[in-house]
Every structure is written in structure tokens, then in C-alpha cells.
């Protein structure tokens, strides 16, 4: 059944045109600054563009102007400033926590990231890159949509805490060529190219390319402070190199999207009991995809969309023990989606679709000088169907949705959602939200075994699930401020951990043995003045518990406070971000200290001959703070980046 469905749906893609994926949308210049911000469309919440006030979720939007003014260099920089989000870095990968949940070394597989609607989570570990591993230059983005809460009712696996959609600038928006170069602390060197144009015949072209190299600083770890381990100093191992490219072509209703990235990173922390300060220790990750879509407006009240894609991801790791140990994984996927939108009446809209995916490669291997340690390829298939109904009755709106996901090698999942929106007044909206989401076991959790390590398979391994309740109040305060208050509670069941088997304590397997709960509140104030001043302030409190052992969850700050603003100082723009977090519990039952980090960015508008300059000072106060590591680290907590300085030059033709 799976193979037939997966192969037939791409044929429909060729035969049935559809609604184009997320597109940029220009704002009416006559609107006030705040109205311009609030009028930006949100596509990720319903798979079509909505007004922010109509979205059945708590939403944040980060514009291209904010990305530039605040000097954001990675997605992790963006997430660090959002209410309810926080970031960890183990000096190899960057991890994002949402609403108090971030299991160390989960590779972000409970957060779904989209690039113009294309899923960026790879299919072997379910991971998505949020740091330099993302590999693409953020200057190509028009905006970032962040939709909090469960999203599996539309998107399936991994959309447990939020769906993030990265919307690309169109060629018409770019309308020219931009060449950029950057230099900064720790031997940072970067170059990038952005180009775009729309011809008189209607062909719209966007292209982006970038290359970056960071030499990195030496790192000191007191846990390795011994003459046999170089007195705890990892020399020249915190280097980072990445590159990427993207091309998007649109013509009429046709869209072609091509992208590829690669990133290599030295590892200074000696995880997994590897040899400390070994020059060969590194990981390499790559990603490539191609997607084609067509669009058709069938009638005034009906639209169809269809897309087909190919996706590839790969990983290589080198880990030094007595000899070098090598590890690799790779996955390839063919998939498609057909979606319809039907306005049944003036106040009732249906959105539904069917998806098919053939994961024809899901390979993992490891070996050393003595021979092969593990090797296997575990292809699988997936079919999904979803339906969502939105009904508007006067000032009240109701959204009901459900999705069914069937897997050839994993348990099936049903994901419902419900929302009630009430416009209490012209300036206030109340949102009552319920959602259920899941994460299917990764190929590694489902298929890896090794007798020498005492790891065996668990044929009964099932998906993790989350149930979330949320009540949100959004209130306009005058003409320039928007306030949001969200109360949330969630429970995660069947969390997957590597544990002893029930019959033999010498053997381990991945099993659904844990549960967690959280209760919290988010307070947010967003401002946009007509004079060009913008800003935000937020406070988040969250209380998380591991229900299995009745203790606080690790890597979960109870308090977070954030403040940011941009001020035009013609011809310059000053951008400031400040973040405070309380301490976090580590997996070794110690606690990190609370910390405060301040960032400053001074950028120019376009100067003479198309030149613009941006200078950024990150961690201005040189805060020496740490975030929890995973079980693979000797260190309970790992030092984060200190004070850094960057200069970016951008030339526009």
C-alpha cells in the first residue's frame, strides 16, 4: 500500500496544478508601523496565508529588517530573543529549547523547521540545524514565522513544540545584486552573494550563495586539567566551516527550488570518552533538496496545490580512541503532497491534503582500523492525510483539525487539534487552544543494535506524544503597542530513552519509559513607532517536571526575561538585545548559574555607491556563562561564547 501510494502521488503532482507555496507579500506603505507589522501574513499555521489575528496559535514574526538591525547571524541568534525559546551550544551543535523542554543532544528533533514550506528536518535522526549548520545566509530571508504549540495536525512528526517557517525574498524584492564580506573574532571570514530579478516576461529569479570559515579559539576545560591531557586546553579545535547555495525560480504558477549546504566542525569537548585534544576529531553534515510546485485557482472558492520533492542529508563523524573511529549516516527521500482549499461558504473554509514519502535510503555505518562495527540500510515509507475546518461565527472563530500518519516500520499516529478564537473587542483577541502532536522514533532509535555494546532492538517502540492546552490574550494598547499573555500546560508521554531491558540489566534498548509536564506563562510587549523605533520585551516563567522520577527537568530555565529595540540614528540604526536566564539543572545534577547577555549592533542604511556597513558586538559584558551538556560529556556544563566582534560590508549593484 505504501509504495503504491507514494509512487502515485507524484504522478498527481505532474497532472494537478496547485497553490504556490509561501510567497512574500509587500505591506501597504500607508499603514502605521505597528499595523504594517501585524499585517504581515502567516502561512505556517494553516498552510495558507492568514492575518496574524486569525492564526489559531501564539505567533512571532521576525522581519528581514529586524534580522539586519539586530545583527542576527544564525537561526539560534533569532530563537534566543523569542519568548519561551532558549538556546544551548555543546561547541559542536546548537540546540533550541521551547517552553522549558530541551533534552540534551536531541538534535532539535521536536521542533519542525520549514524553508518556504519544505521540511528541513532530515529523516534519519529527525534533526534540524539551527546554528551554523543551517548553512544558508539569513540575508535571503524576507521573514521568519514562529508558530508555537503542537503542529502535527498539519505537518506530522517532530512538530511538537513549534513550527518555524523561513520565508525567502522574491527576486522582485531583491531587484539587483548584493555582495557581502565579513570579518570578526576568532578568525572569522565570510563572503556571500544575493541576487534577484523579475523579468518583463514574468520570470522571477532569486539566488544566494555563501561561504564561512571560523578559525576558533583555544578552549580550556577544568575537567581535563592534567599534564596527560594538555592541562585541559583544546588547541585549535573549535573551528567551524560551512557553505551553502540556493536558487528559486518562479514563472506564473510554477516554482522550482534548489538548495545545498555543507558544514564541518571541530570538536574541542572530547565527548563519548574520546581522546582529548586530538586534531582529527570533527563532524561533517550536509543537506540538499529540490522541489517543484504548480498552482491553480480552480474557481473563486476552490484552489489546489501540489508539490514533489527530493531530499538528501548526510553526516560523517571522526572520533579518536586508541585508533580513529568513523561514523556515517545518509538518507534520501522522494515525496509529494496534494492539497486543496475550499471556501464552503463566506465563513467556512476547509483545508485538506494527502502526502506520500518514500525514504529509499536510511543508512548508518561505523568502523575503525579493526573492521566494520555496524552497517545497515533501513528504508521505509510513509503516507498521511489531513483535514482542517475553520468556521467563523460573528466575533467567534473555531478551528478543528486532524491528521493520520501511517508508517511501514513504525506505529501509526493520529494528531487532533482544536481552537476557539474570540474577538472580545476591536483591539483584543482571546485564543483557547488544544493540540496533540507526536515524534515518531528515529531510524537510529528503531534500528541500531550491537551486542558488544549490549544494545538490542525494541520491536514495540512507539512514538512520543504531547498534549498541550493554551489560553492566549492579545491586546492592542494604543496605536503602537501589542501585548500578549499566554498560559500553557503540556504533558509529554512515552518519551524515548536508552534504558535497561526488563529481563536483563546487562542489556539496553530504546524504550518509551518517561513522561514530563510543564506549566508556564509568557508575557510579551511589542512596539513599533512611526518614527522607526521598534522594540520588544518579554518574560517567561515555566515549571517543568519529570514525572517518572518526580524531579525538575534538566536544561530548563524557570525564568527568562528579554528586551530589545532598534533606534534610527540617521544614517545609522542601533539594535540592542538583552537576555536574562535563571540557572538550569544539568544531567549530572549540578546547576548552572544564571546569566545576562547583552548584544549591540550598529548598521548603516545604504551609503554612497551602494555600500552599507554593520558592526556587531556580541556578549558585550563578556559574561562567562555555561549551558548543560549531554550524557556524552565529562563536563556537566559547557562554556558558551564570550565577547565577539564582527564587521560586515555589503555592496549593492
XYZ file of C-alpha atoms in Angstrom:
653
model
C 0.000 0.000 0.000
C 2.743 2.439 0.986
C 4.780 2.012 -2.182
C 1.757 2.351 -4.468
C 0.541 5.487 -2.660
C 3.996 7.017 -2.614
C 4.536 6.465 -6.329
C 1.065 7.529 -7.435
C 1.007 10.871 -5.658
C 3.998 12.284 -7.605
C 2.043 11.487 -10.781
C -0.723 13.692 -9.417
C 1.854 16.427 -8.915
C 2.511 16.399 -12.660
C -1.164 16.341 -13.542
C -2.729 18.621 -10.917
C -1.509 22.206 -10.561
C -1.699 23.728 -7.104
C -1.483 26.834 -4.996
C 2.043 28.172 -4.787
C 3.931 27.684 -1.562
C 4.638 30.559 0.812
C 5.266 33.780 -1.036
C 6.490 37.139 0.093
C 3.915 39.870 0.459
C 4.515 43.584 0.459
C 2.839 45.779 3.069
C 0.688 48.825 2.360
C 3.007 51.830 2.906
C 0.042 53.845 4.199
C -0.299 51.696 7.331
C 1.133 52.664 10.706
C 4.347 50.983 11.808
C 2.558 48.528 14.112
C -0.227 47.844 11.597
C 2.418 47.120 8.958
C 3.993 44.561 11.269
C 0.650 42.975 12.184
C -0.475 42.844 8.549
C 2.368 40.503 7.575
C 0.829 37.169 6.519
C 1.380 33.929 8.436
C 1.453 30.804 6.242
C 2.757 28.071 8.549
C -0.254 27.860 10.881
C -2.803 26.746 8.253
C -0.774 26.106 5.043
C -2.159 29.306 3.518
C -1.675 32.991 4.288
C -3.634 34.338 7.271
C -3.790 37.559 9.168
C -1.882 37.284 12.429
C -5.035 37.916 14.494
C -6.756 34.977 12.724
C -3.995 32.460 13.487
C -5.051 29.746 15.918
C -1.747 29.876 17.828
C 0.692 32.192 19.567
C 2.838 33.635 16.779
C 6.052 35.630 16.432
C 7.241 37.188 13.167
C 10.824 38.364 12.624
C 11.299 40.544 9.558
C 14.338 40.946 7.324
C 14.780 44.467 8.706
C 14.973 43.056 12.245
C 17.433 40.342 11.170
C 19.716 43.063 9.798
C 19.213 45.623 12.587
C 19.852 43.131 15.407
C 22.822 41.559 13.616
C 21.429 38.010 13.693
C 23.906 35.625 12.070
C 22.200 32.268 12.706
C 18.728 30.963 13.466
C 19.934 30.282 17.016
C 20.547 34.038 17.409
C 16.917 34.654 16.433
C 15.487 31.973 18.738
C 17.482 33.311 21.693
C 15.406 36.526 21.631
C 11.924 34.931 21.354
C 9.533 34.444 24.297
C 9.604 30.865 25.520
C 12.702 29.905 23.496
C 16.267 29.361 24.695
C 19.498 28.026 23.219
C 22.301 25.652 24.209
C 25.565 25.002 22.376
C 27.777 21.974 23.029
C 30.521 23.510 20.818
C 29.530 21.163 18.022
C 25.792 21.653 17.528
C 23.290 24.295 18.603
C 20.100 23.202 20.390
C 16.816 25.045 20.859
C 14.552 24.634 23.883
C 10.903 25.662 23.858
C 8.726 26.287 26.900
C 11.090 24.560 29.285
C 11.842 21.443 27.255
C 15.224 20.692 25.698
C 16.655 17.237 26.162
C 20.452 17.429 25.797
C 21.675 16.050 22.461
C 18.198 15.669 20.922
C 19.389 17.342 17.678
C 16.261 19.562 17.674
C 14.020 16.680 16.620
C 10.965 18.026 18.473
C 10.991 21.328 16.563
C 9.873 21.481 12.928
C 11.676 23.951 10.634
C 10.410 24.738 7.125
C 12.051 26.663 4.301
C 9.207 28.114 2.232
C 7.103 25.167 3.371
C 9.757 22.493 2.688
C 10.621 20.449 5.796
C 14.271 20.926 6.801
C 14.314 18.136 9.414
C 16.236 15.210 7.938
C 14.689 11.732 8.108
C 17.360 9.645 9.888
C 17.668 11.431 13.264
C 14.770 13.852 12.713
C 17.288 16.645 13.289
C 17.307 20.207 12.040
C 20.183 22.683 12.146
C 19.703 25.975 13.973
C 23.289 27.190 14.251
C 25.917 27.471 11.550
C 24.836 24.013 10.350
C 21.817 25.646 8.697
C 24.385 26.671 6.102
C 22.441 29.448 4.316
C 22.808 33.208 4.629
C 19.938 34.830 6.549
C 20.051 37.871 4.258
C 17.971 35.877 1.751
C 15.005 35.752 4.169
C 12.009 38.072 3.994
C 10.661 36.980 7.375
C 10.578 34.135 9.898
C 7.257 32.791 11.158
C 7.280 31.081 14.559
C 4.041 29.267 15.426
C 4.129 27.926 18.983
C 2.407 24.760 20.100
C 1.729 21.362 18.505
C 1.695 21.363 14.701
C 1.357 17.657 13.891
C -2.297 18.066 12.831
C -0.939 19.625 9.622
C 2.716 18.567 9.474
C 3.101 15.206 11.198
C 6.185 14.079 13.121
C 8.508 16.410 15.082
C 6.083 19.378 15.184
C 5.717 19.003 18.958
C 6.608 22.440 20.325
C 6.591 24.804 17.351
C 6.597 25.116 13.579
C 9.092 27.619 12.165
C 8.726 28.740 8.550
C 11.521 30.657 6.820
C 10.119 32.807 4.016
C 12.521 33.777 1.227
C 12.692 37.147 -0.506
C 11.439 37.153 -4.060
C 13.628 38.191 -6.970
C 11.480 41.311 -7.381
C 12.138 42.312 -3.766
C 15.910 41.941 -4.165
C 15.981 43.550 -7.625
C 19.738 43.579 -8.084
C 22.957 42.047 -6.818
C 24.414 42.250 -3.313
C 27.954 41.123 -2.489
C 28.954 40.938 1.167
C 32.067 40.186 3.176
C 32.576 39.888 6.926
C 35.422 39.511 9.380
C 35.460 39.156 13.125
C 36.632 37.496 16.290
C 38.253 34.053 16.374
C 39.457 34.379 12.792
C 36.000 34.728 11.234
C 35.881 35.224 7.460
C 32.689 35.216 5.411
C 31.586 36.078 1.878
C 28.102 35.916 0.379
C 26.187 36.733 -2.777
C 22.497 37.586 -3.107
C 20.806 38.337 -6.410
C 17.276 38.680 -7.660
C 15.252 39.949 -10.574
C 11.855 39.715 -12.210
C 11.824 39.988 -15.981
C 9.198 41.748 -18.048
C 8.000 38.308 -19.110
C 7.287 37.336 -15.511
C 10.278 35.091 -14.727
C 11.285 35.652 -11.093
C 14.785 34.542 -10.062
C 16.380 34.516 -6.602
C 19.883 33.234 -5.953
C 22.002 33.056 -2.809
C 25.484 31.679 -2.067
C 27.730 31.921 0.979
C 30.997 30.625 2.429
C 32.261 30.996 6.007
C 35.348 29.981 7.928
C 35.958 30.443 11.672
C 39.412 29.518 12.933
C 38.120 29.382 16.523
C 39.754 29.984 19.874
C 41.556 27.553 22.148
C 39.205 26.111 24.786
C 40.004 25.317 28.431
C 38.119 22.632 30.389
C 38.977 22.178 34.048
C 37.745 18.574 33.906
C 40.765 17.741 31.722
C 43.319 19.882 33.581
C 46.094 17.298 33.741
C 49.537 17.090 32.093
C 48.400 13.971 30.201
C 45.552 15.949 28.595
C 47.389 19.180 27.724
C 46.389 20.829 31.015
C 42.766 20.980 29.850
C 43.410 23.128 26.760
C 41.934 22.028 23.430
C 44.120 23.818 20.897
C 42.650 24.926 17.592
C 39.706 22.518 17.754
C 36.799 24.992 17.933
C 36.954 25.726 14.201
C 33.836 25.901 12.034
C 33.447 25.937 8.215
C 30.273 25.980 6.157
C 28.900 26.950 2.795
C 25.579 26.888 1.006
C 23.655 27.923 -2.060
C 20.061 28.317 -3.159
C 18.190 29.098 -6.384
C 14.450 29.763 -6.637
C 12.703 30.194 -10.000
C 9.038 31.133 -10.375
C 7.123 31.651 -13.569
C 3.382 32.060 -13.470
C 2.186 29.245 -11.246
C 5.379 27.185 -11.487
C 8.082 27.241 -8.811
C 11.429 25.408 -8.697
C 13.525 25.446 -5.524
C 17.093 24.065 -5.325
C 19.364 24.208 -2.270
C 22.519 22.620 -0.894
C 24.682 23.115 2.208
C 27.685 21.570 3.934
C 29.258 22.228 7.315
C 32.309 20.785 9.136
C 33.063 21.451 12.798
C 35.972 20.613 15.062
C 35.037 19.179 18.469
C 37.016 20.514 21.454
C 34.943 18.840 24.211
C 36.082 15.183 23.806
C 32.576 13.655 24.009
C 31.804 9.928 24.125
C 35.040 9.259 26.076
C 37.196 10.155 23.085
C 40.807 11.284 23.280
C 41.098 14.887 24.441
C 42.806 17.491 22.211
C 43.021 15.230 19.180
C 43.320 17.254 15.949
C 41.242 14.870 13.809
C 38.016 14.956 15.837
C 35.213 16.526 13.784
C 31.739 16.131 12.291
C 30.511 16.979 8.797
C 26.846 17.472 7.911
C 25.299 18.188 4.524
C 21.887 18.792 3.077
C 20.431 19.150 -0.427
C 16.925 19.268 -1.833
C 14.982 20.008 -4.992
C 11.297 20.860 -5.001
C 8.862 21.714 -7.785
C 5.315 23.007 -7.379
C 2.454 24.217 -9.541
C -0.577 26.313 -8.690
C -4.115 26.604 -9.959
C -7.141 28.551 -8.870
C -9.917 26.160 -9.810
C -12.700 28.644 -9.089
C -13.416 31.624 -6.869
C -13.834 29.327 -3.882
C -11.548 26.382 -4.675
C -7.792 26.043 -5.006
C -5.477 23.082 -5.461
C -1.794 22.784 -4.701
C 0.741 20.107 -5.496
C 4.449 19.670 -4.960
C 7.049 16.986 -5.455
C 10.495 16.901 -3.874
C 13.740 15.025 -3.461
C 15.683 15.409 -0.239
C 19.122 14.202 0.822
C 21.052 14.523 4.093
C 24.364 13.079 5.215
C 26.629 13.044 8.265
C 30.212 11.911 8.884
C 31.998 11.828 12.222
C 35.599 11.112 13.186
C 36.173 10.168 16.846
C 39.654 9.345 18.213
C 40.065 6.414 20.592
C 43.088 4.090 20.500
C 42.551 4.404 16.765
C 40.232 6.625 14.771
C 36.581 5.594 14.861
C 34.422 6.594 11.882
C 30.665 7.023 11.764
C 28.356 7.958 8.919
C 24.692 8.193 8.063
C 22.800 9.231 4.963
C 19.159 9.488 3.988
C 17.320 10.159 0.737
C 13.613 10.823 0.322
C 11.189 11.184 -2.548
C 7.913 12.779 -1.567
C 4.888 14.713 -2.681
C 1.821 16.475 -1.373
C -1.522 17.356 -2.918
C -3.560 19.924 -1.012
C -6.927 21.561 -1.537
C -8.552 24.668 -0.120
C -12.324 25.089 -0.360
C -14.309 28.064 0.880
C -17.524 26.192 1.561
C -19.225 29.470 2.436
C -18.238 33.028 3.277
C -17.449 31.960 6.848
C -16.313 28.337 6.435
C -13.011 27.129 4.965
C -11.745 23.575 4.524
C -8.071 22.713 4.051
C -7.049 19.127 3.419
C -4.403 17.074 1.742
C -2.574 13.827 1.244
C 1.166 13.195 1.433
C 3.384 10.305 0.451
C 7.069 9.797 1.183
C 9.454 7.063 0.084
C 12.558 7.121 2.284
C 14.504 4.925 -0.088
C 17.804 5.344 1.744
C 18.315 5.409 5.509
C 21.831 4.116 6.003
C 24.084 4.035 9.059
C 27.598 2.652 9.374
C 30.565 2.732 11.738
C 34.039 1.237 11.632
C 37.638 1.569 12.817
C 41.009 0.120 11.890
C 39.969 -3.309 13.169
C 36.985 -3.551 10.863
C 33.320 -2.789 10.484
C 31.350 -2.107 13.663
C 27.848 -1.676 12.259
C 26.301 -1.356 8.810
C 22.705 -1.270 7.670
C 20.200 0.390 5.382
C 16.635 0.734 6.651
C 14.337 2.291 4.018
C 10.729 2.946 4.937
C 7.567 4.505 3.572
C 5.017 6.920 4.924
C 1.529 8.021 3.947
C -0.515 10.823 5.525
C -3.869 12.509 5.192
C -5.087 15.642 6.991
C -8.177 17.851 7.167
C -8.809 21.162 8.886
C -12.042 23.151 9.102
C -12.227 26.834 10.032
C -15.610 28.313 10.891
C -16.301 31.983 11.641
C -19.484 32.882 13.548
C -19.612 36.612 14.170
C -16.816 37.591 16.572
C -16.008 33.927 17.298
C -13.993 31.536 15.193
C -13.438 27.796 15.559
C -10.723 25.590 14.071
C -10.861 21.789 14.111
C -8.202 19.623 12.501
C -6.861 16.090 12.436
C -4.083 14.199 10.665
C -3.384 10.485 10.273
C 0.174 9.264 9.631
C 0.889 5.652 8.634
C 4.430 4.239 8.609
C 5.679 0.987 7.132
C 8.134 0.413 10.013
C 6.678 2.392 12.921
C 3.403 2.728 14.742
C 0.773 4.957 13.165
C -0.274 8.257 14.744
C -3.418 10.407 14.941
C -2.988 14.126 15.700
C -6.067 16.256 16.517
C -6.221 19.983 17.235
C -8.948 22.451 18.224
C -9.013 26.198 18.709
C -11.562 28.828 19.665
C -10.867 32.464 18.795
C -12.982 35.266 20.227
C -12.591 38.905 19.253
C -13.510 40.378 22.603
C -13.284 43.906 21.179
C -11.846 45.771 18.221
C -8.440 45.672 19.897
C -8.484 42.356 21.805
C -8.472 38.685 20.793
C -8.762 35.634 23.039
C -7.401 32.272 21.833
C -8.188 28.942 23.532
C -6.010 26.218 22.027
C -5.689 22.446 22.261
C -3.284 20.283 20.292
C -1.832 16.801 20.141
C 1.472 16.101 18.395
C 3.994 13.286 18.105
C 7.553 12.333 17.245
C 7.996 9.003 15.510
C 11.074 7.023 16.695
C 14.113 7.897 14.622
C 15.676 5.307 12.359
C 18.625 5.143 14.773
C 16.388 4.531 17.818
C 14.376 1.935 15.933
C 17.126 0.035 14.106
C 20.504 0.355 15.865
C 21.755 -2.628 17.823
C 25.150 -4.011 18.804
C 25.811 -6.985 21.021
C 29.259 -5.811 22.171
C 27.664 -2.594 23.471
C 24.765 -4.524 24.947
C 22.190 -2.643 22.842
C 19.250 -4.649 21.488
C 16.224 -3.792 19.363
C 12.782 -2.996 20.742
C 10.086 -4.035 18.239
C 7.414 -2.390 20.410
C 8.979 1.096 20.372
C 6.249 3.698 19.777
C 6.052 7.440 19.139
C 6.370 10.170 21.739
C 3.204 12.245 22.149
C 2.393 15.647 23.613
C -0.904 17.207 24.629
C -0.981 20.976 25.046
C -3.561 23.392 26.438
C -3.064 27.129 25.988
C -5.030 30.311 26.621
C -3.743 33.498 24.978
C -4.887 37.128 25.148
C -3.675 39.637 22.546
C -4.420 43.316 23.200
C -3.661 46.475 21.225
C -2.501 49.270 23.514
C -2.984 52.498 21.613
C -1.605 52.740 18.118
C 1.918 51.495 18.729
C 1.918 48.596 21.221
C 0.700 44.997 21.166
C 0.562 42.944 24.379
C 0.294 39.149 24.519
C -0.266 36.908 27.524
C -0.186 33.110 27.162
C -0.852 30.493 29.811
C 0.170 26.978 28.767
C 0.316 23.463 30.113
C 1.531 20.342 28.340
C 2.179 16.703 29.088
C 4.607 14.551 27.100
C 4.045 10.803 27.224
C 6.179 7.852 26.119
C 9.452 9.781 25.963
C 12.148 7.633 24.404
C 15.276 6.816 26.423
C 18.051 4.204 26.308
C 17.366 2.021 29.370
C 17.982 -1.451 30.752
C 15.799 -4.181 29.292
C 13.120 -5.625 31.621
C 14.696 -9.093 31.548
C 18.458 -8.456 31.607
C 20.162 -5.473 33.333
C 23.268 -6.036 31.194
C 21.323 -5.207 28.030
C 19.891 -1.849 26.946
C 17.280 -0.778 24.429
C 15.380 2.355 23.427
C 12.024 2.358 25.168
C 9.010 4.594 25.881
C 9.551 4.953 29.624
C 9.402 8.652 30.558
C 6.793 11.388 30.909
C 7.085 15.114 31.566
C 4.759 18.003 32.373
C 5.125 21.760 32.251
C 3.079 24.788 33.258
C 4.053 28.314 32.324
C 3.195 31.841 31.339
C 4.578 34.123 28.614
C 4.201 37.897 28.765
C 5.195 39.883 25.681
C 5.037 43.519 24.627
C 5.850 44.517 21.036
C 6.182 48.126 19.924
C 6.513 49.842 16.551
C 6.516 53.625 16.355
C 6.011 55.638 13.201
C 9.399 57.300 13.723
C 11.133 53.996 13.039
C 11.727 52.874 16.623
C 10.783 49.235 17.232
C 11.185 47.009 20.237
C 10.063 44.064 22.312
C 10.067 42.956 25.936
C 9.096 39.559 27.308
C 9.098 37.487 30.459
C 8.585 33.718 30.651
C 8.054 31.562 33.709
C 7.904 27.797 33.331
C 7.816 24.939 35.795
C 8.761 21.558 34.340
C 8.725 18.116 35.946
C 9.995 14.670 35.025
C 7.018 12.571 36.110
C 8.986 9.323 36.081
C 11.237 10.290 38.993
C 9.334 13.372 40.242
C 12.156 15.868 39.760
C 12.737 19.035 37.776
C 13.594 18.550 34.112
C 17.211 19.139 33.181
C 18.195 22.011 30.883
C 15.075 24.016 31.739
C 15.416 27.616 32.989
C 12.480 28.650 35.189
C 12.767 32.368 34.393
C 13.626 34.194 31.177
C 13.469 37.948 30.560
C 14.292 39.573 27.221
C 14.472 43.123 25.916
C 15.341 44.514 22.502
C 14.917 47.687 20.474
C 16.069 49.383 17.289
C 16.555 53.141 17.032
C 17.192 55.033 13.772
C 20.180 57.407 14.079
C 20.313 58.689 10.531
C 22.004 57.266 8.567
C 22.615 54.554 11.199
C 20.408 52.097 13.076
C 21.191 50.955 16.614
C 19.972 47.467 17.583
C 20.162 46.092 21.119
C 19.255 42.699 22.585
C 19.432 41.741 26.263
C 18.662 38.265 27.634
C 18.467 37.052 31.236
C 18.045 33.384 32.154
C 17.942 31.668 35.515
C 20.108 28.597 36.069
C 19.434 25.172 34.590
C 19.751 21.705 36.085
C 22.336 19.507 34.351
C 22.137 15.763 33.698
C 24.825 15.361 36.391
C 22.517 17.009 38.995
C 24.531 20.209 39.236
C 23.119 23.612 38.318
C 24.427 26.316 36.025
C 24.499 29.905 37.220
C 22.005 32.453 35.965
C 23.361 34.725 33.249
C 22.792 38.014 31.467
C 23.936 38.610 27.879
C 23.880 41.946 26.043
C 24.395 42.378 22.277
C 24.812 45.657 20.354
C 24.630 46.205 16.590
C 25.190 49.415 14.642
C 24.227 49.252 10.983
C 24.051 51.812 8.230
C 21.477 52.292 5.557
C 22.828 52.195 2.008
C 25.602 54.779 1.745
C 27.428 56.103 -1.319
C 27.876 53.711 -4.268
C 25.534 51.126 -2.733
C 27.747 50.359 0.282
C 26.364 49.527 3.733
C 28.263 48.642 6.917
C 27.228 46.666 10.001
C 29.246 46.284 13.201
C 28.153 43.899 15.946
C 29.447 43.306 19.449
C 28.074 40.088 20.925
C 28.102 39.448 24.664
C 29.250 42.998 25.311
C 29.828 42.432 29.030
C 31.866 39.283 28.456
C 29.504 37.135 30.511
C 31.206 33.832 31.382
C 28.202 31.508 31.304
C 27.567 27.843 30.639
C 24.722 25.634 29.433
C 24.199 21.944 30.265
C 25.934 19.271 28.226
C 24.617 15.808 27.429
C 25.349 12.393 28.876
C 28.192 12.059 26.368
C 30.201 14.843 28.043
C 32.508 14.641 31.035
C 31.656 18.307 31.591
C 28.337 18.897 33.359
C 28.073 22.285 31.646
C 29.886 23.742 28.667
C 31.213 27.304 28.310
C 29.406 29.473 25.782
C 30.896 32.111 23.524
C 32.449 35.148 25.151
C 32.757 38.655 23.747
C 32.906 38.701 19.926
C 33.143 41.454 17.333
C 32.050 41.408 13.675
C 32.198 43.843 10.775
C 30.052 43.255 7.679
C 30.390 45.160 4.410
C 27.621 44.844 1.815
C 27.787 46.307 -1.693
C 24.654 46.587 -3.783
C 24.615 46.880 -7.582
